Amino acid sequence: MTVINYRKANSEAIARAMREDPTVVFLGEDVAVAGGAFKSTVGLYEEFGPGRVFDTPISEQAIIGAAIGAAMRGLRPIAEIMFADFLGTCWDGIANHAAKIRYMTDGAYSVPIVIRAHGGAGLGFGAQHSQLYDGLAMSIPGLKVVVPSTPSDLIGLFQSAVRDPDPVLFIEHKALFDVKEELPPEGYTVPLGQARVVRQGSDLTLVATGAMVSVALKAAELVRVRGIDCEVVDLRTLTPLDLTTVLTSLAKTSRLILVEEGPGICGWSSEVAARVADEGFWMLDAPIRRVCSPHTPTPFAESLEALWLPSAEAVAAEIESYS
Amino acid sequence: MTVINYRKANSEAIARAMREDPTVVFLGEDVAVAGGAFKSTVGLYEEFGPGRVFDTPISEQAIIGAAIGAAMRGLRPIAEIMFADFLGTCWDGIANHAAKIRYMTDGAYSVPIVIRAHGGAGLGFGAQHSQLYDGLAMSIPGLKVVVPSTPSDLIGLFQSAVRDPDPVLFIEHKALFDVKEELPPEGYTVPLGQARVVRQGSDLTLVATGAMVSVALKAAELVRVRGIDCEVVDLRTLTPLDLTTVLTSLAKTSRLILVEEGPGICGWSSEVAARVADEGFWMLDAPIRRVCSPHTPTPFAESLEALWLPSAEAVAAEIESYS
Amino acid sequence: TARLASPEHVLLEMLRIREFENRVQSLFSDGLVKGSTHLANGQEAVAVGMAAAMHVGDPVLCTYRGHHHTLARGLTLESAFAEILGRQTGCCGGKGGSMHLTDKSLALMGSYAIIGSHIPIAVGAAWASTLTHDGAVTCCLFGDGTTTIGSFHEALNLAAVWKLPIVFICENNLYSEYTAIHDVVPVEQPAADRASAYGLARIIVDGNDVDAVEETVSRARERAANGEGPSLIEALTYRQGGHSRADPGKYRPQEEVDHWLGRDPITIYADRYGVGPERLAQLTMEAREEVDAALQAALAAPSPSPEALLSNVWSDSSR
Amino acid sequence: TARLASPEHVLLEMLRIREFENRVQSLFSDGLVKGSTHLANGQEAVAVGMAAAMHVGDPVLCTYRGHHHTLARGLTLESAFAEILGRQTGCCGGKGGSMHLTDKSLALMGSYAIIGSHIPIAVGAAWASTLTHDGAVTCCLFGDGTTTIGSFHEALNLAAVWKLPIVFICENNLYSEYTAIHDVVPVEQPAADRASAYGLARIIVDGNDVDAVEETVSRARERAANGEGPSLIEALTYRQGGHSRADPGKYRPQEEVDHWLGRDPITIYADRYGVGPERLAQLTMEAREEVDAALQAALAAPSPSPEALLSNVWSDSSR
Ligand SMILES: Cc1ncc(C[n+]2csc(CCOP(=O)(O)OP(=O)(O)O)c2C)c(N)n1
Ligand SMILES: Cc1ncc(C[n+]2csc(CCOP(=O)(O)OP(=O)(O)O)c2C)c(N)n1
Ligand SMILES: [Mg+2]
Ligand SMILES: [Mg+2]
């Protein structure tokens, strides 16, 4: 049995994909010789060499473009964008090109790239190094979006992402780097588009992603003493979106609270709420609530950042407010 | 009385803002001497001269950056991004900088810029020249978003946008250029954050923006013969969002259909639906429905683009499906 | 200029492009197509010279002003017309349009309409060759105005640092939309005067001279194939018409227009190889008939099926 | 070097910065602050020389590695410490942090942490001067690795075309994070060898020599003030420590490190003006005491009030 943390799971996930498929190459800033700004790609350059692992200049548009062009010619590039916030510097390549080329060429070309980006708050990095960009990515047709919350999911979902013929944005949460988990036997994968019920419950459904999954679980524990039994769903991928698992849970609980890191406006929680308010309307016994960060940039001060992030206590209070 | 079309309303709106405030300057590609790629800025260079109206190189990042820097020093720049799709090439400047600088400096600096962009489908421009980027913009704290649907609103909202101390993305819909309207007497403005009820009705509420407002009105006419009386709300601005007007209407009708151009996923319609599913839940007699474009890029072929855009018939069918 | 076919064949290629563009213009002015189109009348020599210099299978990426490049590289007149008309038989099934002509079977990796964005993609195509050792050299074409956008800079730097097998061709037609290039760049030659910033040689070629273009591009291709890295070629040419279908191009000084009309690439080439007016007229008729036949076939083709709306967003059917 | 104060004053300024950075390093290693910080040990001369050359009211924009620039321009040690500690009394009320030191009262228009993005903003600041005729000249600082990103290219081109009053200073400290600059640019001098692409002169200065920096920047500022447009200065210097708090900088060859430690800007300056070891030690103590006092004051300051979380997202209260 292997126990591994989320940080090491990054390099392990990439290594497995590169061992399996020789057309997989990896590029990004300081990902090769240095082993990554977060030391999350250590060992890859040593194992796969300069022919498959590439350090680039600080040129996000070129990194994404290079990945797209190589993918259109049969390779399967993995491109790292160090912080998800920097996706803003190469958004055109991702949203206007990678995601649209297949459609615009009616299938002649596809763009099988995986864009890895480190996202999320909680580490005191401030407003320009703490975003997830998950909702923005989810809004783009042609782009798949993965947000793993555990080491084993990270590795399993990553294999599916690399094998997927479409562009995938794979957002790893910086605050989870030290989370440890035992891995299933080698060779497993986790399919895109399947949410995971991480806690069974009958009274209320909590849906979360990334670092908010553990927050939701903590909240579930907090309200358990009050006799409220929550089910917790980890979406794992935002596109494709597994609404079925959410609706199945809702059929049991009739109550839904969505826990999103970041301002929820036009985020995944607004989309899930909107879908449920349509397809799941008759199952609802109460309003759909969202616990999100306030609609502000991420503040730097530790005290403010702690307030900015949804807390288990805030989620618990929300649950009790109408259970 | 002046009757003016939406295209001319563009230059009129800018001219009024520049006449009123000498600190207002205007920059963009081919906006000065040529009068704009859409001829929607004709006459400004002639009236205000090379000291206030500027042609730029093809450098969207520099255009947005220049506007931000000048705004931080007391000017009120209007920056044109020719097609809203190109916002992807300067998204970092808009979302990571213009929108965040005020918060990151705790109010020491503000960024009073207006970014004009021509958005929307229906003209056969294809996948990279037909997007609105409205939902993406709405998700960004610190950025206001305006989507005028008529010439008079365009002019009135634009004055408010230019006077606003915060960055505003002002999305003009290309398909509305030839829409004519009589203007109120000079000097009026339309405040940001106030939706407009464009049609009174008692059975069902339709919410739309931009080019979809007339689609919603047509749909309302189509179902009137069946005795269904729709209220139609034009949001006009997405940030600030006037949910009150939507909820007030819903209190009358108890039924809500949102009509959004573009894939609705994480769009304004998902946010409005999510808010209503929370704050307006007990008013709803039926699921919240959304009529959006399919989750695909905009196809080029006229026949496909017509299918891609929500039509009055599709909205009417949706209305009848559960009225 | 070994790789170039017989003079008459070369002339025919240029005439085919010229006639194609003229027909496209009328399709738009007659309202048969919505949207916009960007013609290359006057720039045919760059396309035909480039097409001859690049080898079969070499990836080529160009822009919305790319009818001439794609046709010169073998895109059939019919599938080009069909695409521009939004028909099912178009090279993109009607989903791309005039600005996005593409044909994978010809390694035409696409025509792109957001300025500069295709240059990094072309760099990726060249990078793939160094990984697969397929011996291909990529060609990436763009305009003079494109030298001021960030993606141009990032792409050239990366291609140079990685010594990638790619030939960049900047078609300097003196304008970006309605703006004269000298109003927006602080150097004389927008591309050539910047080559040194990427450790590249300063290369300028007469873009209205097929032979010169072919020679220059061939040399650049050879360097690339020999692992000597990228080249940046600035081809001096002129857009005989306006920027797009709606633009009469009135902002251009008449002397300038006259000067360049006097340097028409087709006439230059015909004169050089002693192809007289009568013969040229015959060849023009030939080209026109071919173009018209293709147009008729394209016009007869059906629009895309409604199912096409939802197809090929994803490789699988997942939403 | 008229604008420079007495040698001892200049030394004190550099020592103040050096001591400040050393304290910041311990704050992070002692876990008093989360997140990251980027120190400028070894680059003090660029900051002090620049600060002396620019006039009062001249806008200055720098990066996450900007403690030295902001302090040299007058940001108080206490408000800098307080900001880095996330206190209410910080120059950004604790909402910015180590990477974003800003002070409007000093025209310190911000420290930016997304590579290159501040360069177009600086161009806008300079553009404003041409519109308001306020006579100010903007200074924009960035690193060697920043010369490969698109915004650098767009900003320099626009500044040159519009002949804006701005001085660009590239601090070439040989590394971008853990990557040697020569591995990512195809030219010898990342900035200077690119100046010609913007029609600018090739300017290189010893970044560890305060006098040289002050002179060079003064000349550039004068040109700008006279309407002769922008200058791009490459200052050769060295990052004595790692890239950020966690980086020991092991990837740097020892000889290189030794060579540059032997060129410490403070020692160079002290030697030139005959300030001996004892006196230097005294001055260092002076600086250290000043720094420590400021740190104590900053540590005593309160965290931001909870209301600060929601304030200043918007100018009004609209949501
Ligand atoms: C990022 C971006 N900005 C602006 C435009 C609008 N636009 C289309 S063509 C063009 C001019 C390009 O000029 P040039 O590069 O010289 O190419 P040419 O049209 O002359 O072939 C512009 C500004 C665009 N398509 N993309
Ligand atoms: C767009 C973007 N890409 C990557 C990074 C991560 N990053 C932070 S500092 C840095 C190196 C910058 O090197 P240089 O420009 O030489 O400045 P220095 O740190 O040496 O002062 C990188 C890559 C970033 N902040 N922004
Ligand atoms: Mg041109
Ligand atoms: Mg550096």
mmCIF file of C-alpha atoms in Angstrom, chain A residues 9-226:
data_model
loop_
_atom_site.group_PDB
_atom_site.id
_atom_site.type_symbol
_atom_site.label_atom_id
_atom_site.label_comp_id
_atom_site.label_asym_id
_atom_site.label_seq_id
_atom_site.Cartn_x
_atom_site.Cartn_y
_atom_site.Cartn_z
ATOM 1 C CA ALA A 9 0.454 12.909 -6.311
ATOM 2 C CA ASN A 10 1.036 15.648 -8.883
ATOM 3 C CA SER A 11 4.337 14.233 -10.098
ATOM 4 C CA GLU A 12 3.110 10.669 -9.697
ATOM 5 C CA ALA A 13 0.081 11.436 -11.864
ATOM 6 C CA ILE A 14 2.220 12.965 -14.598
ATOM 7 C CA ALA A 15 4.780 10.177 -14.393
ATOM 8 C CA ARG A 16 2.134 7.487 -14.815
ATOM 9 C CA ALA A 17 0.680 9.229 -17.844
ATOM 10 C CA MET A 18 4.132 9.666 -19.404
ATOM 11 C CA ARG A 19 5.129 6.063 -18.782
ATOM 12 C CA GLU A 20 1.988 4.789 -20.421
ATOM 13 C CA ASP A 21 2.007 7.004 -23.506
ATOM 14 C CA PRO A 22 5.229 8.115 -25.208
ATOM 15 C CA THR A 23 3.391 10.931 -26.972
ATOM 16 C CA VAL A 24 2.800 12.665 -23.653
ATOM 17 C CA VAL A 25 5.152 15.613 -23.138
ATOM 18 C CA PHE A 26 5.213 18.158 -20.347
ATOM 19 C CA LEU A 27 6.100 21.850 -20.499
ATOM 20 C CA GLY A 28 5.950 24.815 -18.207
ATOM 21 C CA GLU A 29 7.961 27.333 -16.236
ATOM 22 C CA ASP A 30 10.547 25.724 -13.964
ATOM 23 C CA VAL A 31 8.821 22.352 -14.173
ATOM 24 C CA ALA A 32 11.854 20.391 -15.419
ATOM 25 C CA VAL A 33 15.233 20.970 -13.808
ATOM 26 C CA ALA A 34 13.816 22.758 -10.771
ATOM 27 C CA GLY A 35 10.980 20.289 -10.227
ATOM 28 C CA GLY A 36 8.297 22.942 -10.135
ATOM 29 C CA ALA A 37 7.630 26.124 -8.208
ATOM 30 C CA PHE A 38 5.698 23.982 -5.736
ATOM 31 C CA LYS A 39 8.120 21.054 -5.990
ATOM 32 C CA SER A 40 5.184 19.138 -7.366
ATOM 33 C CA THR A 41 6.959 17.933 -10.516
ATOM 34 C CA VAL A 42 10.144 16.676 -8.885
ATOM 35 C CA GLY A 43 11.782 13.711 -10.601
ATOM 36 C CA LEU A 44 10.028 13.969 -13.945
ATOM 37 C CA TYR A 45 12.940 15.568 -15.752
ATOM 38 C CA GLU A 46 15.256 12.952 -14.296
ATOM 39 C CA GLU A 47 13.018 10.073 -15.372
ATOM 40 C CA PHE A 48 11.885 11.287 -18.800
ATOM 41 C CA GLY A 49 14.685 13.602 -19.808
ATOM 42 C CA PRO A 50 14.988 16.775 -21.857
ATOM 43 C CA GLY A 51 13.135 15.212 -24.784
ATOM 44 C CA ARG A 52 9.862 15.048 -22.874
ATOM 45 C CA VAL A 53 9.998 17.527 -20.014
ATOM 46 C CA PHE A 54 10.556 21.164 -20.931
ATOM 47 C CA ASP A 55 11.301 24.382 -19.091
ATOM 48 C CA THR A 56 9.909 27.397 -20.916
ATOM 49 C CA PRO A 57 10.419 31.141 -20.843
ATOM 50 C CA ILE A 58 7.815 33.202 -18.999
ATOM 51 C CA SER A 59 5.411 33.116 -21.905
ATOM 52 C CA GLU A 60 2.020 31.710 -20.990
ATOM 53 C CA GLN A 61 0.547 32.427 -24.411
ATOM 54 C CA ALA A 62 3.417 30.536 -26.024
ATOM 55 C CA ILE A 63 3.099 27.657 -23.565
ATOM 56 C CA ILE A 64 -0.584 27.176 -24.337
ATOM 57 C CA GLY A 65 -0.104 27.737 -28.057
ATOM 58 C CA ALA A 66 2.781 25.290 -28.216
ATOM 59 C CA ALA A 67 0.651 22.694 -26.476
ATOM 60 C CA ILE A 68 -2.244 23.280 -28.868
ATOM 61 C CA GLY A 69 -0.102 23.087 -31.994
ATOM 62 C CA ALA A 70 1.683 19.944 -30.872
ATOM 63 C CA ALA A 71 -1.622 18.348 -29.876
ATOM 64 C CA MET A 72 -3.069 19.087 -33.301
ATOM 65 C CA ARG A 73 -0.155 17.106 -34.704
ATOM 66 C CA GLY A 74 -0.694 14.026 -32.598
ATOM 67 C CA LEU A 75 1.096 14.640 -29.339
ATOM 68 C CA ARG A 76 -0.518 14.834 -25.917
ATOM 69 C CA PRO A 77 1.080 17.811 -24.204
ATOM 70 C CA ILE A 78 0.609 18.626 -20.570
ATOM 71 C CA ALA A 79 1.064 22.360 -20.045
ATOM 72 C CA GLU A 80 1.547 23.834 -16.607
ATOM 73 C CA ILE A 81 0.331 27.320 -15.766
ATOM 74 C CA MET A 82 1.939 27.932 -12.401
ATOM 75 C CA PHE A 83 -0.964 29.769 -10.768
ATOM 76 C CA ALA A 84 -4.532 29.514 -12.053
ATOM 77 C CA ASP A 85 -4.697 33.309 -11.859
ATOM 78 C CA PHE A 86 -2.251 33.443 -14.762
ATOM 79 C CA LEU A 87 -4.805 31.744 -16.986
ATOM 80 C CA GLY A 88 -5.912 35.322 -17.551
ATOM 81 C CA THR A 89 -2.712 35.943 -19.501
ATOM 82 C CA CYS A 90 -3.440 33.094 -21.929
ATOM 83 C CA TRP A 91 -7.218 32.923 -21.822
ATOM 84 C CA ASP A 92 -7.509 33.574 -25.529
ATOM 85 C CA GLY A 93 -5.491 30.470 -26.336
ATOM 86 C CA ILE A 94 -7.551 28.354 -23.972
ATOM 87 C CA ALA A 95 -11.085 29.670 -24.489
ATOM 88 C CA ASN A 96 -10.969 30.986 -28.045
ATOM 89 C CA HIS A 97 -8.657 28.374 -29.545
ATOM 90 C CA ALA A 98 -8.062 25.119 -27.669
ATOM 91 C CA ALA A 99 -11.743 24.832 -26.833
ATOM 92 C CA LYS A 100 -13.084 25.841 -30.257
ATOM 93 C CA ILE A 101 -10.735 24.355 -32.864
ATOM 94 C CA ARG A 102 -12.469 21.005 -32.927
ATOM 95 C CA TYR A 103 -15.847 22.603 -33.565
ATOM 96 C CA MET A 104 -14.557 25.177 -36.031
ATOM 97 C CA THR A 105 -12.918 22.445 -38.110
ATOM 98 C CA ASP A 106 -15.934 20.171 -37.683
ATOM 99 C CA GLY A 107 -13.806 17.496 -36.070
ATOM 100 C CA ALA A 108 -10.859 17.502 -38.464
ATOM 101 C CA TYR A 109 -8.583 18.631 -35.659
ATOM 102 C CA SER A 110 -8.879 17.953 -31.966
ATOM 103 C CA VAL A 111 -6.777 19.408 -29.180
ATOM 104 C CA PRO A 112 -5.916 16.748 -26.581
ATOM 105 C CA ILE A 113 -4.050 18.872 -24.084
ATOM 106 C CA VAL A 114 -4.136 18.960 -20.312
ATOM 107 C CA ILE A 115 -3.549 22.348 -18.734
ATOM 108 C CA ARG A 116 -2.453 21.984 -15.121
ATOM 109 C CA ALA A 117 -2.879 25.028 -12.936
ATOM 110 C CA HIS A 118 -2.426 25.519 -9.203
ATOM 111 C CA GLY A 119 -5.431 27.308 -7.819
ATOM 112 C CA GLY A 120 -7.095 28.268 -4.601
ATOM 113 C CA ALA A 121 -6.719 30.428 -1.530
ATOM 114 C CA GLY A 122 -5.695 29.873 2.062
ATOM 115 C CA LEU A 123 -1.942 30.299 1.797
ATOM 116 C CA GLY A 124 -1.587 34.057 2.076
ATOM 117 C CA PHE A 125 -0.715 34.610 -1.566
ATOM 118 C CA GLY A 126 -3.093 37.527 -2.024
ATOM 119 C CA ALA A 127 -5.508 38.613 -4.723
ATOM 120 C CA GLN A 128 -3.447 37.684 -7.795
ATOM 121 C CA HIS A 129 -2.310 34.233 -6.691
ATOM 122 C CA SER A 130 -5.368 32.677 -5.066
ATOM 123 C CA GLN A 131 -8.069 32.299 -7.712
ATOM 124 C CA LEU A 132 -9.430 29.048 -9.101
ATOM 125 C CA TYR A 133 -10.773 30.229 -12.494
ATOM 126 C CA ASP A 134 -13.052 27.185 -12.321
ATOM 127 C CA GLY A 135 -16.334 28.935 -13.071
ATOM 128 C CA LEU A 136 -14.866 30.819 -15.997
ATOM 129 C CA ALA A 137 -13.517 27.588 -17.441
ATOM 130 C CA MET A 138 -16.812 25.786 -16.876
ATOM 131 C CA SER A 139 -18.569 28.358 -19.052
ATOM 132 C CA ILE A 140 -16.485 27.497 -22.119
ATOM 133 C CA PRO A 141 -17.915 24.863 -24.489
ATOM 134 C CA GLY A 142 -15.232 22.458 -25.636
ATOM 135 C CA LEU A 143 -13.182 22.684 -22.447
ATOM 136 C CA LYS A 144 -13.353 20.043 -19.726
ATOM 137 C CA VAL A 145 -12.681 21.067 -16.149
ATOM 138 C CA VAL A 146 -11.350 18.857 -13.346
ATOM 139 C CA VAL A 147 -10.962 19.851 -9.687
ATOM 140 C CA PRO A 148 -9.537 16.943 -7.675
ATOM 141 C CA SER A 149 -9.862 17.054 -3.899
ATOM 142 C CA THR A 150 -7.732 14.040 -2.898
ATOM 143 C CA PRO A 151 -4.413 12.472 -3.958
ATOM 144 C CA SER A 152 -6.050 9.321 -5.327
ATOM 145 C CA ASP A 153 -8.637 11.296 -7.277
ATOM 146 C CA LEU A 154 -5.892 13.557 -8.572
ATOM 147 C CA ILE A 155 -3.952 10.629 -9.975
ATOM 148 C CA GLY A 156 -6.992 8.774 -11.294
ATOM 149 C CA LEU A 157 -8.653 11.796 -12.858
ATOM 150 C CA PHE A 158 -5.375 12.928 -14.362
ATOM 151 C CA GLN A 159 -5.010 9.661 -16.281
ATOM 152 C CA SER A 160 -8.492 10.169 -17.734
ATOM 153 C CA ALA A 161 -7.680 13.780 -18.546
ATOM 154 C CA VAL A 162 -4.524 12.887 -20.445
ATOM 155 C CA ARG A 163 -6.301 10.124 -22.364
ATOM 156 C CA ASP A 164 -9.223 12.416 -23.165
ATOM 157 C CA PRO A 165 -9.231 13.679 -26.752
ATOM 158 C CA ASP A 166 -10.460 17.105 -25.662
ATOM 159 C CA PRO A 167 -8.674 19.948 -23.881
ATOM 160 C CA VAL A 168 -8.892 19.632 -20.113
ATOM 161 C CA LEU A 169 -8.188 22.253 -17.490
ATOM 162 C CA PHE A 170 -6.934 20.423 -14.418
ATOM 163 C CA ILE A 171 -7.004 22.677 -11.359
ATOM 164 C CA GLU A 172 -4.946 21.467 -8.415
ATOM 165 C CA HIS A 173 -5.637 23.142 -5.103
ATOM 166 C CA LYS A 174 -2.539 24.575 -3.425
ATOM 167 C CA ALA A 175 -4.027 24.253 0.051
ATOM 168 C CA LEU A 176 -4.280 20.475 -0.296
ATOM 169 C CA PHE A 177 -0.595 19.764 -0.979
ATOM 170 C CA ASP A 178 -0.037 18.097 2.386
ATOM 171 C CA VAL A 179 -3.193 15.982 2.399
ATOM 172 C CA LYS A 180 -2.180 12.323 2.573
ATOM 173 C CA GLU A 181 -4.105 9.311 1.320
ATOM 174 C CA GLU A 182 -3.579 5.636 0.609
ATOM 175 C CA LEU A 183 -3.677 4.854 -3.088
ATOM 176 C CA PRO A 184 -5.555 2.036 -4.797
ATOM 177 C CA PRO A 185 -3.407 -0.508 -6.653
ATOM 178 C CA GLU A 186 -1.525 0.923 -9.702
ATOM 179 C CA GLY A 187 -3.326 1.238 -13.002
ATOM 180 C CA TYR A 188 -6.634 2.580 -11.771
ATOM 181 C CA THR A 189 -8.278 5.610 -13.318
ATOM 182 C CA VAL A 190 -11.176 7.821 -12.299
ATOM 183 C CA PRO A 191 -13.485 8.737 -15.177
ATOM 184 C CA LEU A 192 -14.332 12.358 -15.911
ATOM 185 C CA GLY A 193 -17.932 13.267 -15.203
ATOM 186 C CA GLN A 194 -18.580 11.167 -12.126
ATOM 187 C CA ALA A 195 -19.179 12.911 -8.840
ATOM 188 C CA ARG A 196 -18.397 11.062 -5.619
ATOM 189 C CA VAL A 197 -20.613 10.748 -2.576
ATOM 190 C CA VAL A 198 -18.061 11.211 0.186
ATOM 191 C CA ARG A 199 -20.559 10.988 3.014
ATOM 192 C CA GLN A 200 -23.946 9.308 3.107
ATOM 193 C CA GLY A 201 -26.793 11.215 4.695
ATOM 194 C CA SER A 202 -30.544 11.588 4.554
ATOM 195 C CA ASP A 203 -31.492 15.089 5.703
ATOM 196 C CA LEU A 204 -29.612 17.465 3.474
ATOM 197 C CA THR A 205 -27.208 17.428 0.521
ATOM 198 C CA LEU A 206 -23.975 19.388 0.589
ATOM 199 C CA VAL A 207 -22.131 19.770 -2.728
ATOM 200 C CA ALA A 208 -18.538 20.931 -2.785
ATOM 201 C CA THR A 209 -15.271 20.743 -4.740
ATOM 202 C CA GLY A 210 -11.549 20.922 -4.014
ATOM 203 C CA ALA A 211 -10.649 22.298 -0.617
ATOM 204 C CA MET A 212 -14.317 22.821 0.248
ATOM 205 C CA VAL A 213 -14.998 19.083 0.391
ATOM 206 C CA SER A 214 -13.305 18.760 3.760
ATOM 207 C CA VAL A 215 -15.068 21.941 4.909
ATOM 208 C CA ALA A 216 -18.402 20.362 3.988
ATOM 209 C CA LEU A 217 -17.466 17.160 5.785
ATOM 210 C CA LYS A 218 -16.493 19.109 8.907
ATOM 211 C CA ALA A 219 -19.794 20.983 8.745
ATOM 212 C CA ALA A 220 -21.632 17.665 8.458
ATOM 213 C CA GLU A 221 -19.915 16.511 11.639
ATOM 214 C CA LEU A 222 -20.774 19.761 13.413
ATOM 215 C CA VAL A 223 -24.501 19.372 12.736
ATOM 216 C CA ARG A 224 -24.583 15.633 13.331
ATOM 217 C CA VAL A 225 -24.720 16.274 17.079
ATOM 218 C CA ARG A 226 -27.919 18.229 16.397
#
